[in-house]
Amino acid sequence: MNLQDGQYVFSGGIPVTEIAARYGTPVYVYEADLMHRQYRRLCDAFSIPNARICYACKANTNLQILRLFHHWGAGLDCVSIQEVQLGIKAGFPPHDILFTPNCVSLEEYEKAYTIGTLINIDNISILEQFGQAHPGAKVCIRINPHIMAGGNSKISTGHIDSKFGISIHQLPHVLRVVESTGIRIAGLHMHTGSDILDVEVFLNACDILFGVAASFPDLEYIDFGSGFKVPYKVDDVSTDVEEFGQEISKRFTRFCASYGRELTLMFEPGKFLVSESGTFLVRTNVIKTTVSTVFAGVDSGLNHLIRPMFYNAWHSIENVSNPEGRSRIYTIVGYICETDTFAVDRKLTEVHEGDILAFRNAGAYCYSMASNYNSRYRPPEVLIWEGRDYLIRRREELADLLALQQQDALPFGEPAVADPS
Ligand SMILES: *Cc1c(COP(=O)(O)O)cnc(C)c1O
């Protein structure tokens, strides 16, 4: 979304207010060309013969977005068997899917293995059980290098008391399990957490993984997870992927030479690929002036975009209905019966009731974390691709809220009212 000649437009020059009028609000809008730009940026950052980017789809699992990444040649990183099934539905061949769950049952691993995905095991107990059931099977293991990193404690996964991965200190135990079961370790994986800014921190963790690799002769790939930070504000620092790509390519090439074989270098970003492509459009229901604050109350809430409340995330907000008005200070809140503040004391061009506000960075962990709290409908999703807009998920309606309810479960005689609308 850009401000062009006094008007906010999406790629291809489609006015933002036109999309809001056509699909109603609230609505999520994604620009495919921005996802593609990010994907190409990462691919081009590595000078390695076999580099592979797997899209971590928990950021946004809309089928059309999965289809785009498949079309561009990416692999897929899935954290649940349901994400695997969505990936298959979107056209990914199983061997392009990496199954990277945490604390799931042996049955779920078995399902993914039967489908034919790569399997990433993150604890010794499952490694042993899986190995006993499938001696000779090739799997990947998730190593926790205990690098302290990440934007906040909810998304930081590399520390010593983290539930993620197999501790680097338990390597001897892993080797015993490999020997006793005959399971083959084809991949090493780490994912230290989101929002890593310091390239040195990342590279230190990579070096630790290279050290571990020496113990496993059957390796085919090393997966360095994600953690690429994207800017949320104009002056935000973000991961310098070009610098990082060059540095890790050098070290990876050196490592492969000493290992004696060309391995595949893998990354599995979510946020980096889709965050900036997304815009969330809401309508201002009410301007409420109290003694201390001017609230803009909008037709959405923590049910649709929970990141500000859950992670303290900062999303840029602009008034697309009045781009050239004079600036005023607003606190933007939702309509949920609970405190759901999107932003405090933000400078926006003057907001009138009915104005459309746009939230930036709404492509990752926004729709995929949405709920029906307060029995509200989840919004539609629209994709802008090659200058045209496509509805890629419709807005929910009452029938969707009722779909799973057993409406006449209690023997009260009176059937539930057929159509309460
Ligand atoms: C969530 C997750 C990612 C993606 O993280 P981003 O910060 O969105 O890039 C990658 N790998 C695994 C295993 C994850 O759980």
Short mmCIF file of C-alpha atoms in Angstrom, two decimals, residues 20-401:
data_model
loop_
_atom_site.label_atom_id
_atom_site.label_comp_id
_atom_site.label_asym_id
_atom_site.label_seq_id
_atom_site.Cartn_x
_atom_site.Cartn_y
_atom_site.Cartn_z
CA ALA A 20 -12.99 -1.45 1.23
CA ALA A 21 -16.19 -0.48 -0.60
CA ARG A 22 -16.23 -3.61 -2.76
CA TYR A 23 -15.60 -6.19 -0.04
CA GLY A 24 -16.79 -4.33 3.05
CA THR A 25 -14.85 -4.00 6.30
CA PRO A 26 -13.08 -5.39 8.14
CA VAL A 27 -11.04 -7.02 5.38
CA TYR A 28 -7.51 -8.39 4.97
CA VAL A 29 -5.75 -7.46 1.71
CA TYR A 30 -2.49 -9.07 0.52
CA GLU A 31 -0.25 -7.88 -2.32
CA ALA A 32 1.34 -10.84 -4.09
CA ASP A 33 4.15 -8.82 -5.63
CA LEU A 34 5.43 -7.86 -2.18
CA MET A 35 5.60 -11.52 -1.12
CA HIS A 36 7.43 -12.32 -4.33
CA ARG A 37 9.90 -9.46 -3.77
CA GLN A 38 10.71 -10.83 -0.30
CA TYR A 39 11.05 -14.39 -1.57
CA ARG A 40 13.42 -13.30 -4.36
CA ARG A 41 15.42 -11.14 -1.94
CA LEU A 42 16.12 -14.16 0.23
CA CYS A 43 16.87 -16.49 -2.68
CA ASP A 44 19.30 -13.94 -4.12
CA ALA A 45 21.00 -13.36 -0.77
CA PHE A 46 22.66 -16.81 -0.77
CA SER A 47 25.46 -17.77 -3.09
CA ILE A 48 25.15 -21.51 -2.47
CA PRO A 49 24.42 -24.10 -5.20
CA ASN A 50 21.67 -25.74 -3.13
CA ALA A 51 19.79 -23.15 -1.10
CA ARG A 52 16.14 -23.72 -0.31
CA ILE A 53 13.50 -21.45 1.20
CA CYS A 54 10.55 -23.16 2.89
CA TYR A 55 7.64 -20.87 3.71
CA ALA A 56 6.65 -21.29 7.39
CA CYS A 57 2.95 -21.31 6.71
CA LYS A 58 1.63 -20.81 10.23
CA ALA A 59 2.10 -17.10 9.43
CA ASN A 60 -0.70 -17.28 6.86
CA THR A 61 -2.31 -20.48 5.62
CA ASN A 62 -4.63 -19.18 2.95
CA LEU A 63 -4.53 -21.80 0.16
CA GLN A 64 -3.97 -19.20 -2.58
CA ILE A 65 -0.91 -17.87 -0.74
CA LEU A 66 0.41 -21.42 -0.40
CA ARG A 67 -0.21 -21.89 -4.14
CA LEU A 68 1.77 -18.74 -4.93
CA PHE A 69 4.80 -19.93 -2.93
CA HIS A 70 4.61 -23.33 -4.62
CA HIS A 71 4.40 -21.57 -8.00
CA TRP A 72 7.53 -19.55 -7.16
CA GLY A 73 9.44 -22.71 -6.24
CA ALA A 74 9.48 -22.53 -2.44
CA GLY A 75 9.12 -25.45 -0.07
CA LEU A 76 6.75 -25.46 2.89
CA ASP A 77 7.38 -25.62 6.64
CA CYS A 78 4.45 -27.03 8.63
CA VAL A 79 3.95 -27.27 12.39
CA SER A 80 0.83 -29.44 12.38
CA ILE A 81 -0.56 -32.30 10.33
CA GLN A 82 -3.39 -29.99 9.30
CA GLU A 83 -0.90 -27.54 7.79
CA VAL A 84 0.63 -30.49 5.93
CA GLN A 85 -2.80 -31.37 4.57
CA LEU A 86 -3.38 -27.77 3.47
CA GLY A 87 0.03 -27.80 1.78
CA ILE A 88 -0.83 -30.97 -0.14
CA LYS A 89 -4.17 -29.43 -1.10
CA ALA A 90 -2.30 -26.36 -2.42
CA GLY A 91 -0.21 -28.60 -4.68
CA PHE A 92 3.06 -29.08 -2.76
CA PRO A 93 4.56 -32.53 -3.34
CA PRO A 94 5.19 -34.20 0.06
CA HIS A 95 8.97 -34.11 -0.39
CA ASP A 96 8.81 -30.29 -0.53
CA ILE A 97 7.19 -30.18 2.91
CA LEU A 98 9.09 -30.15 6.20
CA PHE A 99 7.03 -31.20 9.21
CA THR A 100 8.43 -29.29 12.22
CA PRO A 101 6.04 -29.68 15.13
CA ASN A 102 6.63 -29.42 18.86
CA CYS A 103 5.27 -31.81 21.50
CA VAL A 104 2.94 -33.66 19.14
CA SER A 105 2.09 -37.35 19.39
CA LEU A 106 3.98 -40.19 17.73
CA GLU A 107 0.79 -40.80 15.69
CA GLU A 108 1.02 -37.32 14.17
CA TYR A 109 4.64 -37.93 13.12
CA GLU A 110 3.58 -41.30 11.67
CA LYS A 111 0.86 -39.60 9.61
CA ALA A 112 3.28 -37.08 8.16
CA TYR A 113 5.80 -39.86 7.45
CA THR A 114 3.13 -41.90 5.64
CA ILE A 115 2.22 -38.85 3.55
CA GLY A 116 5.91 -38.60 2.65
CA THR A 117 7.00 -35.28 4.14
CA LEU A 118 10.40 -34.64 5.65
CA ILE A 119 10.17 -35.20 9.41
CA ASN A 120 11.81 -32.95 11.97
CA ILE A 121 11.93 -34.52 15.44
CA ASP A 122 12.47 -32.26 18.41
CA ASN A 123 12.81 -34.64 21.37
CA ILE A 124 14.74 -37.78 22.21
CA SER A 125 11.74 -39.81 23.36
CA ILE A 126 9.98 -39.58 19.98
CA LEU A 127 13.29 -40.03 18.14
CA GLU A 128 13.75 -43.35 19.92
CA GLN A 129 10.16 -44.55 19.39
CA PHE A 130 10.15 -43.45 15.76
CA GLY A 131 13.54 -45.05 15.19
CA GLN A 132 12.40 -48.36 16.67
CA ALA A 133 9.34 -48.35 14.39
CA HIS A 134 11.29 -47.32 11.28
CA PRO A 135 14.94 -48.36 11.44
CA GLY A 136 16.76 -46.86 8.44
CA ALA A 137 14.26 -44.02 8.07
CA LYS A 138 15.73 -40.61 7.31
CA VAL A 139 14.75 -37.81 9.65
CA CYS A 140 15.86 -34.36 10.66
CA ILE A 141 16.46 -33.39 14.28
CA ARG A 142 15.87 -30.03 15.85
CA ILE A 143 18.81 -28.88 17.93
CA ASN A 144 18.53 -26.18 20.56
CA PRO A 145 21.86 -24.32 20.53
CA HIS A 146 20.76 -22.20 23.53
CA ILE A 147 21.33 -18.91 21.86
CA MET A 148 19.32 -16.29 23.67
CA ALA A 149 17.46 -14.33 21.07
CA GLY A 150 14.02 -13.23 20.01
CA GLY A 151 11.77 -10.21 20.20
CA ASN A 152 9.98 -11.30 23.38
CA SER A 153 9.63 -14.28 25.70
CA LYS A 154 6.57 -15.69 23.85
CA ILE A 155 8.50 -16.12 20.60
CA SER A 156 12.01 -16.73 21.90
CA THR A 157 12.73 -20.44 21.59
CA GLY A 158 16.45 -20.93 21.96
CA HIS A 159 17.10 -20.40 25.66
CA ILE A 160 18.19 -23.09 28.10
CA ASP A 161 14.74 -23.78 29.62
CA SER A 162 12.91 -23.61 26.30
CA LYS A 163 10.57 -26.48 25.37
CA PHE A 164 11.89 -26.42 21.80
CA GLY A 165 14.48 -28.72 20.29
CA ILE A 166 16.94 -31.21 21.67
CA SER A 167 19.54 -29.57 23.87
CA ILE A 168 22.98 -29.44 22.42
CA HIS A 169 24.17 -30.87 25.74
CA GLN A 170 22.23 -34.09 25.03
CA LEU A 171 24.13 -34.88 21.85
CA PRO A 172 25.74 -38.05 23.30
CA HIS A 173 22.27 -39.37 24.15
CA VAL A 174 21.09 -38.67 20.57
CA LEU A 175 24.07 -40.56 19.19
CA ARG A 176 23.25 -43.57 21.37
CA VAL A 177 19.64 -43.57 20.09
CA VAL A 178 20.85 -43.32 16.49
CA GLU A 179 23.17 -46.25 17.03
CA SER A 180 20.66 -48.47 18.85
CA THR A 181 17.72 -47.84 16.47
CA GLY A 182 19.49 -47.47 13.13
CA ILE A 183 17.59 -44.27 12.34
CA ARG A 184 19.42 -41.98 9.90
CA ILE A 185 19.87 -38.29 10.55
CA ALA A 186 19.54 -36.57 7.16
CA GLY A 187 18.98 -33.08 8.44
CA LEU A 188 19.91 -30.76 11.28
CA HIS A 189 17.62 -27.94 12.22
CA MET A 190 17.51 -25.02 14.58
CA HIS A 191 15.04 -22.21 15.05
CA THR A 192 16.12 -19.79 17.74
CA GLY A 193 13.07 -17.55 17.73
CA SER A 194 11.64 -14.57 15.91
CA ASP A 195 12.96 -11.05 15.52
CA ILE A 196 16.70 -11.60 15.54
CA LEU A 197 18.54 -8.42 14.73
CA ASP A 198 22.10 -9.26 15.51
CA VAL A 199 23.73 -11.10 12.60
CA GLU A 200 26.54 -12.21 14.93
CA VAL A 201 24.08 -14.00 17.23
CA PHE A 202 22.69 -15.88 14.26
CA LEU A 203 26.14 -16.80 12.98
CA ASN A 204 27.25 -18.05 16.38
CA ALA A 205 24.29 -20.41 16.42
CA CYS A 206 25.18 -21.55 12.88
CA ASP A 207 28.72 -22.34 13.97
CA ILE A 208 27.35 -24.43 16.83
CA LEU A 209 25.24 -26.39 14.33
CA PHE A 210 28.29 -26.94 12.07
CA GLY A 211 30.05 -28.36 15.09
CA VAL A 212 27.20 -30.79 15.74
CA ALA A 213 27.13 -31.81 12.06
CA ALA A 214 30.51 -33.49 12.31
CA SER A 215 28.86 -36.28 14.37
CA PHE A 216 26.36 -37.20 11.64
CA PRO A 217 27.73 -38.73 8.41
CA ASP A 218 24.37 -39.04 6.54
CA LEU A 219 23.45 -35.35 6.39
CA GLU A 220 21.72 -33.98 3.29
CA TYR A 221 20.61 -30.59 4.57
CA ILE A 222 20.97 -28.08 7.38
CA ASP A 223 18.00 -25.89 8.20
CA PHE A 224 18.71 -22.65 10.03
CA GLY A 225 15.09 -21.86 10.81
CA SER A 226 14.07 -18.25 10.73
CA GLY A 227 14.17 -15.09 12.77
CA PHE A 228 14.40 -12.52 10.00
CA LYS A 229 13.04 -9.29 11.35
CA VAL A 230 10.96 -7.00 9.17
CA PRO A 231 10.43 -3.29 9.83
CA TYR A 232 7.16 -2.30 11.50
CA LYS A 233 7.94 1.41 11.75
CA VAL A 234 9.61 3.75 9.27
CA ASP A 235 12.84 3.94 11.26
CA ASP A 236 12.81 0.30 12.45
CA VAL A 237 15.95 -1.77 12.16
CA SER A 238 15.53 -5.02 10.28
CA THR A 239 17.70 -8.02 9.51
CA ASP A 240 20.19 -7.16 6.78
CA VAL A 241 19.51 -10.33 4.77
CA GLU A 242 21.97 -9.44 2.02
CA GLU A 243 24.85 -9.07 4.46
CA PHE A 244 23.72 -12.11 6.40
CA GLY A 245 23.31 -14.18 3.22
CA GLN A 246 26.85 -13.43 2.10
CA GLU A 247 28.33 -14.22 5.48
CA ILE A 248 26.50 -17.51 5.97
CA SER A 249 27.17 -18.56 2.37
CA LYS A 250 30.90 -18.18 3.04
CA ARG A 251 30.73 -20.21 6.23
CA PHE A 252 28.44 -22.86 4.73
CA THR A 253 30.73 -23.33 1.74
CA ARG A 254 33.69 -23.71 4.08
CA PHE A 255 31.72 -26.18 6.19
CA CYS A 256 30.70 -28.29 3.16
CA ALA A 257 34.34 -28.47 2.05
CA SER A 258 35.38 -29.86 5.42
CA TYR A 259 32.31 -32.14 5.65
CA GLY A 260 33.23 -33.53 2.22
CA ARG A 261 29.85 -33.06 0.49
CA GLU A 262 27.61 -30.29 -0.88
CA LEU A 263 24.67 -30.07 1.50
CA THR A 264 21.46 -28.10 1.03
CA LEU A 265 21.15 -24.92 3.05
CA MET A 266 17.59 -24.32 4.20
CA PHE A 267 15.70 -21.46 5.80
CA GLU A 268 12.05 -21.36 6.79
CA PRO A 269 10.86 -17.78 7.19
CA GLY A 270 7.24 -16.87 7.81
CA LYS A 271 7.00 -13.24 8.80
CA PHE A 272 9.75 -12.10 6.43
CA LEU A 273 7.88 -13.44 3.42
CA VAL A 274 4.34 -12.28 4.13
CA SER A 275 4.15 -9.66 6.88
CA GLU A 276 4.62 -6.53 4.78
CA SER A 277 2.36 -7.78 1.98
CA GLY A 278 -0.71 -7.54 4.20
CA THR A 279 -2.97 -4.60 5.06
CA PHE A 280 -5.95 -4.82 7.38
CA LEU A 281 -8.77 -2.38 6.64
CA VAL A 282 -11.30 -1.40 9.31
CA ARG A 283 -14.02 1.23 9.51
CA THR A 284 -14.27 3.80 12.29
CA ASN A 285 -17.53 3.20 14.13
CA VAL A 286 -17.24 5.98 16.66
CA ILE A 287 -15.04 8.85 17.77
CA LYS A 288 -15.28 9.04 21.53
CA THR A 289 -13.75 12.02 23.30
CA THR A 290 -13.14 11.69 27.02
CA VAL A 291 -11.47 14.21 29.32
CA SER A 292 -8.06 12.79 28.55
CA THR A 293 -8.25 10.84 25.31
CA VAL A 294 -9.75 10.76 21.83
CA PHE A 295 -10.67 7.17 21.01
CA ALA A 296 -11.28 5.90 17.50
CA GLY A 297 -13.45 2.79 17.97
CA VAL A 298 -13.30 0.51 14.93
CA ASP A 299 -15.31 -2.45 13.56
CA SER A 300 -12.73 -5.04 14.65
CA GLY A 301 -10.82 -6.08 17.73
CA LEU A 302 -8.50 -8.64 19.29
CA ASN A 303 -10.63 -11.31 17.62
CA HIS A 304 -9.19 -10.32 14.23
CA LEU A 305 -5.76 -8.91 15.00
CA ILE A 306 -4.40 -9.93 18.38
CA ARG A 307 -0.73 -9.07 17.95
CA PRO A 308 -0.84 -5.64 19.66
CA MET A 309 -2.55 -7.14 22.73
CA PHE A 310 -0.75 -10.49 22.79
CA TYR A 311 2.79 -9.49 21.85
CA ASN A 312 2.70 -5.74 22.39
CA ALA A 313 3.29 -5.52 18.67
CA TRP A 314 3.39 -2.11 17.00
CA HIS A 315 1.38 -1.89 13.77
CA SER A 316 1.50 1.26 11.68
CA ILE A 317 -2.00 2.71 11.17
CA GLU A 318 -3.07 5.24 8.55
CA ASN A 319 -6.36 6.96 7.76
CA VAL A 320 -6.84 6.15 4.09
CA SER A 321 -10.10 8.11 3.85
CA ASN A 322 -8.48 11.43 4.70
CA PRO A 323 -4.81 11.20 3.65
CA GLU A 324 -4.23 14.95 3.58
CA GLY A 325 -6.08 16.04 6.72
CA ARG A 326 -4.30 17.68 9.61
CA SER A 327 -2.74 15.42 12.22
CA ARG A 328 -4.38 14.62 15.56
CA ILE A 329 -3.69 12.15 18.32
CA TYR A 330 -5.90 9.06 18.70
CA THR A 331 -6.04 5.89 20.71
CA ILE A 332 -7.38 3.17 18.41
CA VAL A 333 -9.51 0.53 20.11
CA GLY A 334 -11.63 -2.45 19.09
CA TYR A 335 -15.27 -3.38 19.72
CA ILE A 336 -14.62 -6.43 21.88
CA CYS A 337 -15.98 -6.40 25.45
CA GLU A 338 -12.54 -6.51 26.95
CA THR A 339 -9.73 -4.00 26.69
CA ASP A 340 -8.49 -4.41 23.14
CA THR A 341 -6.27 -1.46 22.36
CA PHE A 342 -4.60 -1.51 18.96
CA ALA A 343 -2.53 1.62 19.50
CA VAL A 344 -2.14 4.40 22.07
CA ASP A 345 -1.65 8.10 21.27
CA ARG A 346 -1.04 7.70 17.56
CA LYS A 347 -0.76 10.59 15.21
CA LEU A 348 -3.32 10.12 12.40
CA THR A 349 -4.76 12.51 9.87
CA GLU A 350 -8.09 13.65 11.28
CA VAL A 351 -10.48 10.70 11.67
CA HIS A 352 -14.22 11.00 11.09
CA GLU A 353 -16.77 8.34 11.87
CA GLY A 354 -16.96 6.08 8.81
CA ASP A 355 -13.31 6.60 7.83
CA ILE A 356 -11.27 3.58 6.75
CA LEU A 357 -8.11 2.92 8.78
CA ALA A 358 -5.36 0.69 7.40
CA PHE A 359 -3.07 -1.46 9.56
CA ARG A 360 0.25 -2.32 7.97
CA ASN A 361 2.26 -5.55 8.40
CA ALA A 362 -0.97 -7.52 8.53
CA GLY A 363 0.16 -10.45 6.37
CA ALA A 364 1.72 -12.61 9.09
CA TYR A 365 0.17 -13.97 12.30
CA CYS A 366 -2.95 -11.85 11.87
CA TYR A 367 -5.69 -13.79 10.09
CA SER A 368 -4.07 -17.07 11.14
CA MET A 369 -4.53 -16.09 14.80
CA ALA A 370 -8.07 -14.72 14.37
CA SER A 371 -11.00 -16.15 16.33
CA ASN A 372 -14.78 -15.85 16.70
CA TYR A 373 -14.57 -14.30 20.18
CA ASN A 374 -17.73 -12.31 20.99
CA SER A 375 -19.33 -14.40 18.23
CA ARG A 376 -18.00 -12.08 15.56
CA TYR A 377 -17.39 -13.22 12.01
CA ARG A 378 -13.85 -13.54 10.77
CA PRO A 379 -13.15 -11.11 7.91
CA PRO A 380 -12.69 -11.94 4.23
CA GLU A 381 -9.25 -12.07 2.60
CA VAL A 382 -8.46 -10.44 -0.74
CA LEU A 383 -5.35 -11.03 -2.84
CA ILE A 384 -3.99 -8.48 -5.30
CA TRP A 385 -2.18 -10.36 -8.04
CA GLU A 386 -0.93 -8.90 -11.30
CA GLY A 387 -3.04 -5.78 -10.92
CA ARG A 388 -6.32 -7.53 -10.10
CA ASP A 389 -8.09 -8.24 -6.84
CA TYR A 390 -9.33 -11.74 -5.99
CA LEU A 391 -11.51 -12.80 -3.08
CA ILE A 392 -9.56 -15.69 -1.55
CA ARG A 393 -11.71 -16.24 1.54
CA ARG A 394 -15.24 -15.01 2.05
CA ARG A 395 -16.50 -13.31 5.17
CA GLU A 396 -18.10 -15.65 7.69
CA GLU A 397 -21.83 -15.57 8.35
CA LEU A 398 -24.22 -16.87 10.98
CA ALA A 399 -24.31 -20.33 9.40
CA ASP A 400 -20.55 -20.61 10.00
CA LEU A 401 -20.97 -19.86 13.72
#
